C-alpha cells in the first residue's frame, strides 16, 4: 500500500507538470511553427508575384520602345512604298486588262522592287486575292479576316486614294509586315503592297532575345511568351502551335481581360503558369496582348518541405528536451518528498527518533525543517506523556498493592470471624441442645 501511494504521488506530479507545461509549449510551438510556415509560403508567393510584375513592366517598356522604333522605321518606308504603288497604278495597271494573270514577279523586278522583302497583291471587289507574288495567299479571301479588315478594304475602294497601314503581324510567317493599299484607276481592284523589313525583324528578334534572356537570368522561370490576336491567338515569341486547351485559356483571358494563374504537375515538376492581360496604348500593331510566364516552383516546394521538416525536427527535439527536463525536475522534487514520506511511515510505526533530511534551499527544505520541528515537539510531548503514564502506572501499582494488602487483611479478618462464628454456632447448638434436654427432663418429671 505504501509503495502504491508513492507511485501515485510521483505519477500525479509528473502528469501535472506535463499537462501544465508540455501542452502550452506544444500549442505555442505549433502556432509559431504554423505562422512561420505560412508566412514563408506567403513571402514566396508575394516574391513570385512581384517578380512577375517586374517582368511585365519590363516587357511593357520594351514594347513601347518597339513601337517608337517601328514608327521611325515606318516613316522612312511610307515614301518609298507610296512611290512603288504610284508606279504600279499609273504606269503599269492603268490600261492592263489581264491584271489577274500578269507576271507580278517580273513586274516587281522591272520596277526595282526588292523581291525578297516586298510582295504585290491584287484584290478584287469581293476581297479575293486574284494575283500575288506571295503564292500562299493566292485566292485567299481577305474579307474573312474580320469585319475590321473588310471595312478597311471597302473604305479604300470608296476613298480612291493611297492608304498606308502600320506594321502588323503576318499570320502565316509571324513576321512584321507593313501593308499599303491603293485602288486601280478603274476602281475594280486594290493593289496591296506588303513589305518586310530586316530592321523590323531585328526589333522582333530583340524582343524574343530579351524574353529568352529573362528566362535564362531567372532560374525558376522556364519561359516568357507573348500572345497576340484575340480571335486566333498565337505566340509572337515562340514558333509553336497552341493546343486547344492553351488557346481556350488565352482567348478567355482576352475576353475577360483578367489575370489568371494555375499550377500543374508535369513529369515530377510543379509548374506554375501565370497569365497577365496587357493593354497597349498608342499603337496599331496589336492593341492588347497576353503575357504567359511559366515558372518551375519545384525548388520552392522542396524549400517549403525542408522548412516543414526542420520545424518538425525542432518541435520534436524541443518536446523531448522539455520532457527530459521535467522528468529530471520531477525527480528533484519527488526525491525529498519520497524520503519525507519514508520518515513519516517510520514515525507512524513508532520510530520518533527519525528525522527528515534537510538539503537545498526551497519549499521542500522549509517543509523538512518544519517537519523536524514538529517531530521534535511530538517526541517531546510523547516523552512527557510517557513519563506521566509511567508515574501513573506506578501510582496504580502502588494502589493495587495497597488494595491487595487490604484485601489480604480483610481475608484474614474474615477468616477469624468465620472461626468465631463457628464457635458461636457450636455454642448456640450446645445451648439449644441443653435447653431441649432440660425441657425433656422437666416433662418427664
XYZ file of C-alpha atoms in Angstrom:
445
model
C 0.000 0.000 0.000
C 2.836 2.388 0.814
C 4.562 1.711 -2.497
C 1.332 2.361 -4.352
C 0.952 5.712 -2.636
C 4.464 6.730 -3.625
C 3.892 5.788 -7.257
C 0.610 7.623 -7.341
C 2.198 10.736 -5.906
C 5.046 10.631 -8.434
C 2.724 9.988 -11.362
C 0.430 12.799 -10.280
C 3.241 15.351 -10.042
C 4.705 14.273 -13.386
C 1.277 14.312 -15.039
C 0.517 17.756 -13.674
C 3.816 19.100 -14.949
C 3.186 17.526 -18.364
C -0.319 18.967 -18.561
C 0.677 22.402 -17.320
C 3.966 22.744 -19.225
C 4.078 20.461 -22.251
C 0.622 21.252 -23.613
C 1.164 25.059 -23.599
C 4.635 24.534 -25.091
C 3.229 22.247 -27.793
C 0.447 24.702 -28.626
C 2.898 27.621 -28.698
C 5.347 25.742 -30.922
C 2.579 24.627 -33.277
C 1.207 28.163 -33.534
C 4.649 29.702 -34.065
C 5.649 26.961 -36.498
C 2.404 27.294 -38.437
C 2.732 31.070 -38.574
C 6.346 30.765 -39.714
C 5.447 28.175 -42.383
C 2.526 30.125 -43.795
C 4.466 33.383 -43.554
C 7.291 31.814 -45.570
C 4.768 30.486 -48.070
C 3.156 33.926 -48.396
C 6.569 35.562 -48.797
C 7.365 33.179 -51.644
C 4.001 33.868 -53.274
C 4.484 37.626 -52.907
C 8.025 37.323 -54.227
C 6.799 35.426 -57.291
C 4.025 37.949 -57.839
C 6.415 40.897 -57.526
C 8.881 39.205 -59.857
C 6.172 38.643 -62.464
C 5.012 42.243 -62.171
C 8.576 43.458 -62.698
C 8.910 41.232 -65.766
C 5.569 42.504 -67.101
C 6.565 46.120 -66.569
C 9.922 45.488 -68.193
C 8.244 43.845 -71.174
C 5.790 46.735 -71.459
C 8.664 49.212 -71.616
C 10.384 47.067 -74.239
C 7.229 47.008 -76.344
C 6.917 50.778 -76.018
C 10.464 51.045 -77.299
C 9.446 48.712 -80.132
C 6.559 50.985 -81.077
C 8.804 54.040 -81.188
C 11.419 52.208 -83.251
C 8.795 50.890 -85.696
C 7.232 54.313 -86.015
C 10.607 55.768 -87.050
C 11.121 52.870 -89.449
C 7.646 53.287 -90.951
C 8.161 56.964 -91.625
C 11.148 56.087 -93.810
C 9.193 53.370 -95.649
C 5.996 55.333 -96.348
C 7.544 57.479 -99.087
C 9.223 54.541 -100.786
C 6.043 52.407 -100.720
C 3.898 55.293 -101.983
C 6.293 55.717 -104.914
C 6.132 51.996 -105.802
C 2.332 51.967 -105.518
C 2.006 55.057 -107.708
C 4.187 53.489 -110.434
C 2.108 50.328 -110.442
C -1.226 52.154 -110.580
C -0.365 54.922 -113.014
C 2.223 53.305 -115.273
C 1.579 49.555 -115.341
C -2.058 48.936 -114.359
C -3.772 51.931 -115.951
C -4.867 50.088 -119.091
C -3.933 46.491 -118.330
C -6.817 44.140 -118.923
C -5.096 40.962 -117.777
C -4.242 42.246 -114.281
C -5.323 38.939 -112.776
C -2.826 36.939 -114.847
C 0.098 39.289 -115.301
C 3.504 38.092 -114.062
C 3.831 40.241 -110.959
C 7.241 38.840 -110.094
C 8.712 40.066 -113.396
C 6.955 43.385 -112.946
C 8.403 43.674 -109.487
C 11.903 43.120 -110.836
C 11.266 45.612 -113.626
C 10.348 48.374 -111.231
C 13.295 47.540 -108.982
C 11.295 46.356 -106.003
C 13.194 44.064 -103.694
C 11.621 40.706 -104.445
C 12.739 39.246 -101.103
C 11.081 41.903 -98.939
C 8.125 43.266 -100.938
C 5.092 41.347 -102.209
C 2.353 42.569 -104.526
C -1.302 41.605 -104.074
C -4.203 42.209 -106.452
C -7.536 42.161 -104.600
C -10.901 42.297 -106.353
C -14.135 43.832 -105.098
C -15.040 40.585 -103.314
C -11.880 40.694 -101.210
C -10.305 37.784 -103.107
C -6.592 37.793 -103.853
C -6.662 37.107 -107.593
C -2.952 37.618 -108.236
C 0.076 37.869 -105.963
C 3.792 37.283 -105.672
C 3.126 35.535 -102.345
C 1.698 32.286 -103.684
C 0.424 31.009 -100.330
C -2.108 33.858 -100.226
C -3.449 33.336 -103.767
C -7.260 33.060 -103.781
C -7.333 33.985 -100.136
C -10.437 35.927 -99.079
C -9.303 38.963 -97.097
C -12.894 39.701 -96.092
C -12.757 36.533 -93.972
C -10.180 38.193 -91.711
C -12.971 40.001 -89.947
C -15.225 42.991 -90.299
C -12.475 45.408 -89.384
C -10.263 44.309 -92.269
C -13.215 44.104 -94.658
C -14.288 47.651 -93.819
C -10.717 48.810 -94.352
C -10.669 47.444 -97.909
C -14.131 48.842 -98.705
C -13.021 52.207 -97.365
C -10.003 52.128 -99.712
C -12.349 51.454 -102.643
C -14.563 54.359 -101.627
C -11.814 56.888 -100.906
C -9.799 56.066 -104.041
C -6.505 57.119 -102.513
C -3.290 55.653 -101.159
C -3.568 54.243 -97.635
C -0.566 53.160 -95.568
C -1.116 50.933 -92.580
C 1.303 50.393 -89.746
C 3.278 47.202 -89.261
C 1.171 44.144 -88.474
C 1.941 40.543 -87.679
C 1.596 38.284 -90.662
C -0.345 35.220 -89.529
C 1.476 32.698 -91.715
C 5.079 33.774 -91.070
C 4.692 35.553 -87.681
C 6.892 38.319 -89.164
C 6.230 42.027 -89.071
C 4.879 43.273 -92.372
C 3.775 46.716 -93.458
C 0.831 46.978 -95.855
C -0.233 49.768 -98.234
C -3.429 49.923 -100.263
C -4.370 51.878 -103.391
C -7.286 51.255 -105.804
C -6.707 50.968 -109.531
C -7.837 53.786 -111.749
C -10.885 51.824 -112.901
C -11.824 51.091 -109.272
C -12.090 47.318 -109.790
C -9.029 46.228 -107.835
C -6.864 47.197 -104.954
C -3.110 46.969 -105.288
C -1.714 45.956 -101.939
C 1.971 46.049 -101.180
C 3.327 44.063 -98.272
C 6.839 44.865 -97.204
C 9.125 43.010 -94.837
C 11.841 44.902 -93.072
C 15.077 43.480 -91.787
C 15.170 46.283 -89.233
C 11.670 45.302 -88.071
C 12.811 41.672 -87.841
C 15.739 42.791 -85.734
C 13.361 44.611 -83.413
C 11.180 41.490 -83.035
C 14.270 39.323 -82.533
C 15.434 41.773 -79.885
C 12.158 41.270 -78.046
C 12.435 37.483 -78.395
C 16.017 37.506 -77.142
C 15.032 39.749 -74.249
C 12.257 37.383 -73.212
C 14.562 34.395 -73.576
C 17.166 36.282 -71.555
C 14.656 36.790 -68.743
C 14.055 33.050 -68.530
C 17.810 32.420 -68.503
C 18.518 35.039 -65.845
C 15.743 33.769 -63.583
C 16.478 30.166 -62.673
C 12.889 29.412 -61.690
C 11.391 30.874 -64.896
C 11.251 28.437 -67.783
C 9.774 30.702 -70.444
C 8.133 34.062 -71.088
C 5.735 34.176 -74.030
C 3.783 36.988 -75.641
C 0.441 36.143 -77.247
C -1.449 38.419 -79.622
C -4.620 38.065 -81.653
C -7.760 37.899 -79.555
C -9.733 35.802 -82.065
C -6.969 33.426 -83.112
C -4.108 33.935 -80.643
C -0.569 32.913 -81.460
C 2.795 33.346 -79.795
C 4.845 36.249 -81.050
C 7.986 34.929 -79.378
C 7.753 31.156 -79.882
C 7.239 29.298 -83.166
C 4.800 26.828 -81.689
C 1.182 25.947 -82.316
C -1.068 26.324 -79.314
C -3.046 23.321 -78.186
C -6.793 23.672 -77.993
C -6.696 23.939 -74.193
C -3.972 26.600 -74.273
C -5.789 28.529 -76.983
C -9.015 28.429 -74.987
C -7.244 29.789 -71.889
C -5.664 32.645 -73.837
C -8.942 33.515 -75.602
C -10.767 33.590 -72.252
C -8.163 35.991 -70.881
C -8.531 38.254 -73.914
C -12.295 38.292 -73.343
C -12.313 38.704 -69.567
C -9.244 40.983 -69.505
C -8.345 39.428 -66.134
C -5.078 37.898 -64.985
C -5.102 34.260 -64.004
C -2.739 31.515 -62.898
C -2.780 27.808 -62.192
C -0.374 25.066 -61.125
C 0.204 21.761 -62.848
C 2.434 18.784 -62.081
C 4.481 17.875 -65.118
C 6.996 14.993 -65.053
C 7.570 15.408 -61.332
C 7.949 19.189 -61.563
C 5.459 21.696 -60.215
C 4.927 24.231 -62.996
C 3.151 27.498 -62.344
C 1.501 29.278 -65.269
C 0.814 32.996 -64.844
C -1.179 34.831 -67.499
C -1.223 38.646 -67.499
C -3.521 40.679 -69.691
C -1.784 43.765 -71.065
C -3.484 46.753 -72.655
C -1.284 48.635 -75.091
C -1.860 52.273 -75.918
C -0.804 54.446 -78.832
C -0.144 51.507 -81.140
C -1.953 49.847 -84.028
C 0.269 46.778 -84.122
C -1.804 44.939 -81.523
C -3.993 46.751 -79.038
C -3.823 44.067 -76.373
C -1.696 41.083 -75.546
C -1.326 38.282 -73.036
C 1.934 37.513 -71.299
C 2.461 33.933 -70.163
C 5.172 33.270 -67.582
C 5.961 29.616 -66.917
C 7.802 29.035 -63.641
C 9.160 25.886 -62.075
C 8.125 26.006 -58.427
C 9.642 22.615 -57.570
C 12.538 24.235 -55.731
C 10.125 26.333 -53.705
C 8.041 23.273 -52.892
C 11.242 21.488 -51.838
C 12.239 24.512 -49.763
C 8.847 24.576 -48.016
C 9.030 20.829 -47.415
C 12.515 21.196 -45.920
C 11.277 24.056 -43.747
C 8.423 21.847 -42.556
C 10.863 19.016 -41.801
C 13.097 21.444 -39.886
C 10.055 22.643 -37.981
C 9.079 19.077 -37.051
C 12.664 18.260 -36.012
C 12.915 21.375 -33.849
C 9.457 20.616 -32.466
C 10.418 17.026 -31.623
C 13.774 17.968 -30.074
C 12.140 20.712 -28.030
C 9.398 18.418 -26.726
C 11.921 15.672 -25.859
C 14.171 18.203 -24.109
C 11.262 19.669 -22.160
C 10.005 16.218 -21.139
C 13.537 15.247 -20.066
C 13.924 18.441 -18.046
C 10.507 17.941 -16.473
C 11.413 14.355 -15.627
C 14.684 15.498 -14.041
C 12.902 18.269 -12.199
C 10.216 15.853 -11.087
C 12.858 13.598 -9.597
C 14.445 16.584 -7.832
C 11.054 17.467 -6.403
C 9.808 13.978 -5.584
C 13.023 12.543 -4.074
C 12.848 14.703 -0.913
C 9.115 14.086 -0.747
C 9.660 10.331 -1.019
C 12.266 10.440 1.744
C 9.898 12.553 3.808
C 7.113 10.011 3.261
C 9.501 7.224 4.280
C 10.242 9.039 7.526
C 6.524 9.598 8.088
C 5.867 5.878 7.648
C 8.625 5.040 10.124
C 7.258 7.562 12.565
C 3.829 6.003 12.089
C 5.490 2.750 13.180
C 6.693 4.392 16.387
C 10.221 5.454 15.474
C 10.139 9.005 16.731
C 13.892 9.363 16.530
C 13.663 9.611 12.710
C 14.416 12.992 11.124
C 13.850 14.329 7.608
C 16.987 15.153 5.627
C 17.355 18.919 5.215
C 19.084 19.886 1.945
C 18.848 22.623 -0.635
C 17.046 25.914 -0.300
C 13.483 25.539 -1.473
C 9.986 24.820 -0.268
C 10.849 21.147 0.399
C 13.710 22.313 2.627
C 11.323 24.508 4.621
C 8.854 21.643 4.799
C 11.558 19.294 6.108
C 12.673 21.836 8.720
C 9.102 22.366 9.897
C 8.508 18.634 9.837
C 11.582 18.014 12.028
C 10.483 20.772 14.383
C 7.006 19.299 14.569
C 8.531 15.867 15.108
C 10.667 17.170 17.962
C 7.600 18.707 19.564
C 5.683 15.466 19.113
C 8.565 13.467 20.568
C 8.844 15.890 23.484
C 5.127 15.626 24.092
C 5.324 11.873 23.722
C 8.163 11.660 26.254
C 6.250 13.829 28.689
C 3.169 11.746 28.149
C 5.170 8.555 28.587
C 6.645 9.906 31.845
C 3.179 10.731 33.087
C 1.945 7.314 32.082
C 4.873 5.701 33.894
C 4.191 7.762 37.016
C 0.525 6.972 36.771
C 1.341 3.329 36.314
C 3.493 3.361 39.393
C 0.670 5.002 41.326
C -1.753 2.412 40.052
C 0.652 -0.398 41.000
C 1.127 1.091 44.449
C -2.604 1.464 44.897
C -3.035 -2.075 43.682
C -0.516 -3.313 46.206
C -2.293 -1.393 48.952
C -5.599 -2.828 47.838
C -4.069 -6.311 47.772
C -2.733 -5.777 51.310
C -6.098 -4.529 52.476
C -7.767 -7.460 50.738
C -5.414 -9.912 52.460
C -6.019 -8.205 55.800
C -9.759 -8.380 55.228
C -9.475 -12.019 54.238
C -7.572 -12.777 57.426
C -10.151 -10.909 59.440
C -12.892 -12.740 57.624
C -11.205 -15.995 58.459
C -11.060 -15.080 62.179
C -14.641 -14.006 62.043
C -15.574 -17.268 60.391
C -13.860 -19.231 63.173
C -15.544 -17.093 65.805
C -18.832 -17.553 64.034
C -18.372 -21.298 64.001
C -17.558 -21.260 67.705
C -20.630 -19.200 68.375
C -22.671 -21.606 66.255
C -21.316 -24.506 68.255
C -22.069 -22.709 71.490
C -25.563 -21.908 70.281
C -26.123 -25.529 69.333
C -24.842 -26.706 72.664
C -27.132 -24.298 74.477
C -30.031 -25.361 72.306
C -29.362 -28.975 72.982
C -29.111 -28.227 76.759
C -32.467 -26.423 76.686
C -34.127 -29.253 74.806
C -32.732 -31.755 77.244
C -33.908 -29.679 80.242
C -37.353 -29.499 78.765
C -37.462 -33.253 78.268
C -36.446 -33.821 81.876
C -38.985 -31.384 83.085
C -41.666 -33.061 81.044
C -40.679 -36.388 82.294
C -40.920 -35.246 85.889
